[in-house]
Coordinates of C-alpha atoms in Angstrom, one line a residue:
Chain A
M140 CA 39.9 44.2 -1.3
S141 CA 43.0 42.6 0.0
F142 CA 46.2 41.0 -1.0
D143 CA 44.7 37.4 -1.3
N144 CA 42.6 38.9 -4.2
F145 CA 45.9 39.7 -6.0
L146 CA 47.1 36.2 -5.4
L147 CA 44.0 34.7 -6.8
V148 CA 44.6 36.8 -9.8
W149 CA 48.1 35.8 -10.4
Q150 CA 47.2 32.0 -9.8
Q151 CA 45.5 32.3 -13.2
Y152 CA 49.2 33.3 -14.5
P153 CA 48.9 30.8 -17.5
E154 CA 45.8 32.8 -19.1
I155 CA 47.5 36.1 -17.9
L156 CA 50.9 35.4 -19.6
E157 CA 49.2 34.0 -22.7
A158 CA 47.1 37.1 -23.2
F159 CA 49.9 39.4 -21.9
G160 CA 52.1 37.8 -24.9
N161 CA 49.3 38.3 -27.2
T162 CA 49.1 42.0 -26.2
L163 CA 52.7 42.4 -26.8
M164 CA 52.6 40.6 -30.2
L165 CA 49.6 42.8 -31.4
I166 CA 51.6 45.9 -30.2
G167 CA 55.0 44.5 -31.8
I168 CA 53.4 43.9 -34.9
A169 CA 51.2 46.6 -35.3
G170 CA 53.8 49.2 -34.1
S171 CA 56.7 48.0 -36.5
V172 CA 54.5 47.5 -39.5
S173 CA 52.6 50.9 -39.2
M174 CA 56.0 52.6 -38.8
I175 CA 57.2 51.2 -42.0
L176 CA 53.8 51.7 -43.9
G177 CA 54.0 55.4 -42.4
V178 CA 57.6 55.8 -43.9
F179 CA 56.2 54.7 -47.3
L180 CA 53.2 56.9 -47.0
T181 CA 54.9 60.0 -46.3
P182 CA 56.4 60.6 -49.7
L183 CA 53.0 60.0 -51.2
L184 CA 51.6 62.7 -48.6
M185 CA 54.4 65.1 -49.8
S186 CA 53.8 64.3 -53.5
H187 CA 53.6 67.0 -56.1
R188 CA 50.7 65.1 -57.8
K189 CA 47.7 66.5 -56.5
A190 CA 45.7 63.4 -56.9
V191 CA 48.1 61.2 -54.8
S192 CA 48.7 63.8 -52.2
L193 CA 44.9 64.6 -51.9
S194 CA 43.8 60.8 -51.8
V195 CA 46.6 60.0 -49.0
T196 CA 45.6 63.4 -47.1
F197 CA 41.9 62.3 -47.3
Y198 CA 42.9 58.8 -45.7
C199 CA 45.2 60.2 -43.1
E200 CA 42.7 62.6 -42.1
S201 CA 39.6 60.2 -41.8
M202 CA 41.7 58.1 -39.7
R203 CA 42.4 61.1 -37.3
C204 CA 38.8 62.3 -36.9
M205 CA 37.7 58.4 -36.2
P206 CA 37.9 56.6 -33.0
F207 CA 39.8 53.5 -33.3
L208 CA 36.6 51.4 -31.9
L209 CA 34.5 52.7 -34.8
F210 CA 37.2 51.7 -37.2
V211 CA 37.6 48.3 -35.8
Y212 CA 33.8 47.9 -36.2
M213 CA 34.1 49.0 -39.9
I214 CA 36.8 46.4 -40.4
Y215 CA 35.2 44.0 -38.6
F216 CA 31.8 44.0 -40.4
G217 CA 33.2 45.5 -43.8
L218 CA 35.7 43.2 -44.8
P219 CA 33.3 40.1 -44.8
S220 CA 30.9 42.0 -46.7
A221 CA 33.7 42.7 -49.5
G222 CA 34.2 39.1 -49.3
I223 CA 37.2 38.8 -47.3
Q224 CA 37.1 36.5 -44.5
L225 CA 39.7 36.8 -41.6
S226 CA 40.1 35.8 -38.0
N227 CA 39.3 38.1 -35.3
W228 CA 43.0 38.3 -34.5
T229 CA 43.9 39.1 -38.0
T230 CA 41.2 41.5 -38.0
G231 CA 42.4 43.2 -35.0
V232 CA 46.0 43.5 -36.5
V233 CA 44.8 45.0 -39.6
A234 CA 42.8 47.5 -37.9
L235 CA 45.8 48.5 -35.7
I236 CA 48.3 49.0 -38.9
L237 CA 45.9 50.6 -41.0
Y238 CA 44.8 53.1 -38.4
N239 CA 48.1 54.0 -36.8
S240 CA 50.2 54.1 -39.9
A241 CA 48.0 57.2 -41.0
Y242 CA 49.2 58.8 -37.7
M243 CA 52.7 57.6 -38.2
A244 CA 52.5 59.2 -41.6
I245 CA 51.3 62.7 -40.3
F246 CA 54.0 62.8 -37.8
L247 CA 56.6 61.9 -40.5
K248 CA 55.2 64.6 -42.8
G249 CA 55.6 67.4 -39.8
A250 CA 59.3 66.1 -39.3
W251 CA 60.0 66.2 -43.0
K252 CA 58.8 69.9 -43.3
D253 CA 60.9 70.7 -40.2
I254 CA 64.2 69.6 -42.0
P255 CA 66.0 72.9 -43.2
T256 CA 65.8 73.1 -47.0
E257 CA 69.6 73.9 -47.3
T258 CA 70.1 70.1 -46.1
I259 CA 67.9 68.7 -48.8
E260 CA 69.4 71.1 -51.5
A261 CA 72.8 70.0 -50.5
G262 CA 71.5 66.4 -51.1
R263 CA 70.5 67.4 -54.4
A264 CA 73.8 69.3 -55.3
Y265 CA 75.5 66.1 -54.6
G266 CA 73.5 64.3 -57.1
F267 CA 70.9 62.3 -55.0
H268 CA 67.4 62.6 -56.5
G269 CA 64.3 60.9 -56.2
L270 CA 64.1 57.8 -54.2
K271 CA 67.8 57.9 -53.2
L272 CA 67.4 61.4 -51.9
F273 CA 64.7 60.2 -49.8
R274 CA 66.5 57.0 -48.8
R275 CA 69.7 58.3 -47.9
V276 CA 68.8 62.1 -46.9
I277 CA 65.4 62.7 -46.0
M278 CA 64.4 59.5 -44.3
P279 CA 67.1 59.1 -41.7
L280 CA 66.7 62.9 -40.7
M281 CA 63.0 62.7 -40.5
L282 CA 62.9 59.6 -38.5
M283 CA 65.3 61.2 -35.9
R284 CA 63.3 64.3 -35.7
A285 CA 60.1 62.2 -35.3
T286 CA 61.3 59.9 -32.7
P287 CA 59.3 61.2 -29.8
M288 CA 55.9 61.4 -31.5
I289 CA 56.7 57.9 -32.7
G290 CA 57.0 56.5 -29.4
N291 CA 53.7 58.4 -28.3
Q292 CA 52.3 56.5 -30.9
W293 CA 53.5 53.4 -29.9
V294 CA 51.8 54.0 -26.4
Q295 CA 48.8 54.7 -28.3
I296 CA 48.9 51.5 -30.1
V297 CA 49.0 49.8 -26.5
K298 CA 46.3 51.8 -25.6
D299 CA 44.2 51.2 -28.7
S300 CA 44.8 47.1 -28.3
A301 CA 42.6 46.9 -25.4
F302 CA 39.9 47.7 -27.8
L303 CA 40.4 44.6 -29.5
G304 CA 38.7 42.7 -26.7
I305 CA 35.4 43.9 -27.7
I306 CA 35.9 41.9 -30.9
A307 CA 36.8 38.8 -29.0
V308 CA 40.6 39.0 -29.4
T309 CA 42.1 37.3 -26.1
E310 CA 44.3 40.4 -25.1
L311 CA 45.4 41.1 -21.5
T312 CA 42.0 43.3 -20.8
A313 CA 39.7 40.8 -22.2
A314 CA 41.8 37.9 -20.0
M315 CA 41.5 40.0 -17.1
N316 CA 37.6 40.6 -17.6
A317 CA 37.2 36.8 -17.8
I318 CA 38.9 36.3 -14.5
Q319 CA 37.3 38.9 -12.8
A320 CA 33.9 37.6 -13.9
T321 CA 34.8 34.2 -12.5
Y322 CA 36.2 35.0 -9.4
F323 CA 34.4 38.5 -8.5
I324 CA 37.7 40.2 -8.0
P325 CA 37.4 43.1 -10.5
F326 CA 39.5 45.5 -8.6
A327 CA 42.7 43.4 -8.4
S328 CA 42.2 41.9 -11.9
F329 CA 41.9 45.3 -13.8
L330 CA 44.6 46.9 -11.3
S331 CA 47.0 44.2 -12.5
A332 CA 46.1 44.8 -16.2
V333 CA 46.8 48.7 -15.6
L334 CA 50.3 47.8 -14.0
L335 CA 51.0 45.7 -17.0
Y336 CA 50.3 48.3 -19.5
W337 CA 52.4 50.7 -17.5
L338 CA 55.2 48.2 -17.6
I339 CA 54.8 48.1 -21.6
S340 CA 54.6 51.8 -21.9
L341 CA 57.7 52.3 -19.4
V342 CA 59.7 49.9 -21.9
I343 CA 58.7 52.0 -24.9
E344 CA 59.6 55.0 -23.0
F345 CA 62.9 53.8 -22.3
F346 CA 63.5 53.0 -26.3
T347 CA 62.4 56.4 -27.3
T348 CA 64.6 58.2 -24.8
L349 CA 67.6 56.0 -26.2
F350 CA 66.9 56.8 -29.5
T351 CA 66.2 60.6 -29.0
R352 CA 69.7 60.7 -27.6
Y353 CA 71.2 58.9 -30.3
A354 CA 69.4 61.3 -32.8
E355 CA 70.5 64.2 -30.8
V356 CA 74.1 63.3 -31.1
R357 CA 73.7 63.2 -34.7
R358 CA 71.7 66.0 -35.3
T359 CA 72.9 68.9 -37.6
Chain B
M97 CA 17.7 52.7 -41.9
N98 CA 14.7 54.6 -40.9
A99 CA 14.4 58.2 -39.3
Y100 CA 14.3 56.6 -35.7
D101 CA 17.8 54.8 -36.3
Y102 CA 19.4 58.2 -37.6
W103 CA 17.9 59.6 -34.3
S104 CA 19.2 57.2 -32.0
I105 CA 22.6 57.6 -33.3
F106 CA 22.3 61.3 -32.9
Q107 CA 21.1 60.7 -29.4
G108 CA 24.3 58.9 -28.7
S109 CA 26.4 61.9 -29.7
F110 CA 24.7 63.7 -26.5
T111 CA 26.3 61.2 -24.5
T112 CA 29.7 61.2 -26.2
V113 CA 29.6 64.9 -26.1
G114 CA 28.4 65.4 -22.3
V115 CA 30.5 62.8 -20.9
S116 CA 33.6 64.3 -22.7
L117 CA 32.6 67.6 -21.8
T118 CA 32.1 66.8 -18.0
G119 CA 35.6 64.9 -18.2
I120 CA 37.3 68.0 -19.6
L121 CA 35.7 70.3 -17.2
V122 CA 36.6 68.3 -14.1
G123 CA 40.1 67.1 -15.6
L124 CA 41.4 70.4 -16.6
P125 CA 41.5 72.0 -12.9
L126 CA 42.7 68.7 -11.3
G127 CA 45.6 68.5 -14.2
L128 CA 46.4 72.0 -13.4
G129 CA 46.4 71.3 -9.8
L130 CA 48.9 68.1 -10.4
A131 CA 51.1 70.4 -12.7
L132 CA 51.4 73.1 -10.0
L133 CA 52.2 70.4 -7.3
R134 CA 55.2 69.4 -9.6
W135 CA 56.1 72.5 -10.2
A136 CA 56.1 74.1 -6.8
R137 CA 58.4 70.9 -6.0
I138 CA 56.6 70.0 -3.1
P139 CA 58.5 66.8 -2.0
V140 CA 56.2 63.7 -1.6
S141 CA 53.1 65.0 -3.5
R142 CA 55.2 65.7 -6.4
Q143 CA 56.4 62.2 -6.9
V144 CA 52.9 60.9 -6.4
A145 CA 51.6 63.1 -9.0
Y146 CA 54.3 62.1 -11.3
L147 CA 53.4 58.2 -10.7
Y148 CA 49.8 59.1 -11.1
V149 CA 50.2 60.6 -14.4
S150 CA 52.6 58.3 -15.9
I151 CA 50.2 55.2 -14.9
I152 CA 47.0 56.8 -16.2
R153 CA 48.6 57.8 -19.5
S154 CA 49.5 54.6 -20.4
C155 CA 46.3 53.0 -19.3
P156 CA 43.8 51.9 -21.9
A157 CA 40.3 53.7 -21.5
V158 CA 38.6 50.4 -21.8
T159 CA 40.6 49.1 -18.8
L160 CA 40.3 52.3 -16.9
V161 CA 36.5 52.3 -17.3
M162 CA 36.1 48.9 -16.1
L163 CA 38.4 49.0 -13.2
I164 CA 36.4 52.1 -12.1
Y165 CA 32.9 50.7 -12.7
F166 CA 33.4 47.1 -11.6
G167 CA 36.2 48.1 -8.9
A168 CA 34.2 50.4 -7.2
P169 CA 31.8 48.4 -5.5
Q170 CA 34.6 46.5 -3.9
L171 CA 35.5 49.6 -2.1
G172 CA 31.9 50.1 -0.9
V173 CA 31.1 52.7 -3.5
S174 CA 28.4 51.8 -6.1
L175 CA 28.6 53.9 -9.1
S176 CA 25.9 54.3 -11.9
P177 CA 27.6 53.7 -15.5
L178 CA 27.1 57.3 -16.3
V179 CA 28.9 58.5 -13.2
A180 CA 31.6 56.0 -13.9
A181 CA 32.3 56.9 -17.3
M182 CA 32.4 60.6 -16.2
I183 CA 34.9 59.7 -13.7
T184 CA 37.1 57.8 -16.2
M185 CA 37.1 61.0 -18.6
A186 CA 38.1 63.3 -15.9
V187 CA 40.7 60.9 -14.6
T188 CA 42.1 60.6 -18.2
A189 CA 42.0 64.2 -18.8
S190 CA 43.6 65.2 -15.5
A191 CA 46.6 63.2 -16.4
F192 CA 46.8 64.5 -20.1
S193 CA 46.2 67.9 -19.1
C194 CA 48.9 67.6 -16.3
E195 CA 51.7 67.0 -18.9
I196 CA 50.5 69.9 -21.1
W197 CA 50.0 72.4 -18.2
R198 CA 53.5 71.4 -17.0
S199 CA 55.5 72.0 -20.1
A200 CA 53.8 75.4 -20.4
L201 CA 54.9 76.1 -16.7
L202 CA 58.4 74.9 -17.5
S203 CA 58.7 77.3 -20.3
F204 CA 57.1 79.9 -18.3
D205 CA 59.6 82.6 -17.2
R206 CA 60.1 82.3 -13.5
Q207 CA 61.5 85.8 -13.5
Q208 CA 58.1 87.2 -13.8
Y209 CA 57.0 85.4 -10.9
D210 CA 59.8 86.8 -8.7
A211 CA 58.9 90.3 -10.1
A212 CA 55.4 89.9 -8.8
L213 CA 56.8 88.7 -5.4
A214 CA 58.8 91.9 -5.4
F215 CA 55.7 93.8 -5.8
G216 CA 54.4 92.1 -2.7
M217 CA 51.6 90.2 -4.4
P218 CA 50.1 87.4 -2.6
R219 CA 50.7 83.8 -3.7
F220 CA 47.3 83.1 -5.1
T221 CA 47.0 86.4 -7.0
R222 CA 50.6 85.7 -8.5
V223 CA 49.5 82.4 -9.8
W224 CA 45.9 83.9 -11.0
R225 CA 47.0 86.9 -12.4
I226 CA 50.5 86.5 -13.7
V227 CA 51.1 82.8 -14.3
L228 CA 47.7 81.2 -15.4
P229 CA 46.9 83.7 -18.4
Q230 CA 50.2 83.2 -20.1
V231 CA 50.2 79.5 -19.3
W232 CA 46.5 79.0 -20.4
R233 CA 47.6 80.7 -23.9
S234 CA 50.6 78.7 -24.6
S235 CA 48.9 75.2 -23.5
L236 CA 45.7 75.8 -25.4
P237 CA 46.7 74.1 -28.6
G238 CA 47.6 71.1 -26.6
L239 CA 44.6 71.1 -24.7
I240 CA 42.2 71.2 -27.7
N241 CA 44.3 68.4 -29.1
E242 CA 44.1 66.4 -26.2
T243 CA 40.2 67.1 -26.1
T244 CA 39.9 65.2 -29.5
M245 CA 41.9 62.4 -28.2
L246 CA 39.6 62.0 -25.4
V247 CA 36.5 62.3 -27.7
K248 CA 38.1 59.5 -29.8
S249 CA 38.7 57.3 -26.6
S250 CA 35.0 57.9 -25.5
P251 CA 33.7 54.6 -27.1
A252 CA 35.4 52.8 -24.2
I253 CA 32.5 53.6 -22.2
A254 CA 30.4 51.2 -24.3
V255 CA 31.7 48.4 -22.4
I256 CA 30.0 49.4 -19.4
G257 CA 26.6 49.7 -21.1
M258 CA 26.6 53.5 -22.1
V259 CA 25.0 54.0 -25.3
E260 CA 27.4 56.7 -27.3
I261 CA 27.7 57.4 -31.0
T262 CA 29.8 53.9 -31.8
R263 CA 27.5 51.7 -29.7
A264 CA 24.3 53.2 -31.0
A265 CA 25.5 52.8 -34.5
Q266 CA 26.6 49.2 -33.9
R267 CA 23.1 48.5 -32.4
V268 CA 21.3 49.8 -35.5
G269 CA 23.7 47.6 -37.6
A270 CA 22.8 44.7 -35.5
R271 CA 19.1 45.3 -36.1
T272 CA 19.1 46.2 -39.8
Y273 CA 21.7 43.6 -40.6
D274 CA 23.6 46.2 -42.5
P275 CA 26.5 47.5 -40.3
L276 CA 28.4 49.9 -42.5
P277 CA 25.6 52.8 -43.2
P278 CA 25.0 53.6 -39.4
L279 CA 28.7 53.5 -38.9
M280 CA 29.3 55.9 -41.5
V281 CA 26.6 58.1 -39.9
G282 CA 28.5 57.5 -36.7
L283 CA 31.8 58.7 -38.4
V284 CA 30.0 61.9 -39.7
L285 CA 28.9 62.9 -36.2
Y286 CA 32.6 62.4 -34.9
V287 CA 33.8 64.7 -37.7
V288 CA 31.3 67.2 -36.8
I289 CA 32.6 67.3 -33.3
I290 CA 36.3 67.2 -34.0
F291 CA 35.9 70.0 -36.6
A292 CA 33.9 72.1 -34.1
L293 CA 36.8 71.6 -31.6
V294 CA 39.4 72.6 -34.2
R295 CA 37.2 75.7 -35.0
L296 CA 36.9 76.5 -31.2
Q297 CA 40.6 76.6 -30.9
G298 CA 41.1 79.0 -33.6
R299 CA 38.6 81.2 -32.4
L300 CA 40.1 81.2 -28.7
E301 CA 43.6 81.7 -29.9
R302 CA 42.3 85.0 -31.8
S303 CA 40.4 86.2 -28.8
G304 CA 43.7 85.4 -26.8
K305 CA 45.6 87.6 -28.8
N306 CA 43.7 90.6 -28.9
P307 CA 44.6 91.9 -25.5
E308 CA 48.2 91.3 -26.4
T309 CA 48.0 93.7 -29.1
V310 CA 46.2 96.3 -27.2
A311 CA 48.5 96.4 -24.4

């Protein structure tokens, strides 16, 4: 193990950068879409209609009990038998989104319950109800409260994205695995991958801190 | 699926539980050590501990297990897949539990520590009899939660050839050309494991509360 190994790894920078870009894209799409879906799922989780809230709770809880790889296999093998043909890349994105939006919804539900009832009552007193109450009063407060958890879940998405290499999506870990198999330099190539993942999560942490500060200023 | 298929998936759960359990048993004390290093504000080791936790916490289990299994021979140590998997789980658990121990230590009232010092307790006794019992109780929910996360990341060890639940289920699916039923069986096993952990948490919390009410 020497410094030359790292040079050798980084001489393959076109592949590494492409895979890194792929990973970033996976994380970006999955993270933002699952956040939005989570926001839509939360009112359903809190719904007074038992059938709605129970079925969404069932979905969220079954995601919470399932390892991501198992879910990926289910989607990967299950969708074709349901007659839906998707590329590996799309399958990966769909799996990431469906899996993580359940987690987002669970965190957001916790944040919703944490909002003081007086605030929501005040919103009602001012004539907000239904969708408008949710959009103008509950959603902003809920998102601000849940920011640290959402940031954590983004890091979790980073970690989950590495599983997608198993279904032949060319993301960072898969690309590094290909490089180490060609040149027999496993330590240098995987360590580079680990450091790149670290870099991504530092960026996520930075934005989370930024939003948390923004939220603290506006906290009631 | 025949009886043998069910049995082979069930066998996978021994690997999942065994490897996760070893990871926890080794990782928790390691994490506590790291957290104490940071708590005691020892100059260099404190920064090193911080860096280690930050890197490992953001590292995917798949990447880590491959780094350890394929990278170790380059450093002159050859590991069997089982040992590499256990080390991976322990490393992950140490980083995660360090954060939980640390936040429990931060909320711990340092005055009690000083009071114990005033009574002339030696350092080890102070940590063992005053700090740990309280920190243990307040970090228990977080630790159990992390254990379920560890179980959920355990399919990563399949990439180095360990046959745990997910991999066993996938292999049965590849043989029978019907992948969904074995995956469902695998899911049931995971649900059982995770529910057992949640029940354990409830029981430990209740048993932890009893001495308090007596005192």
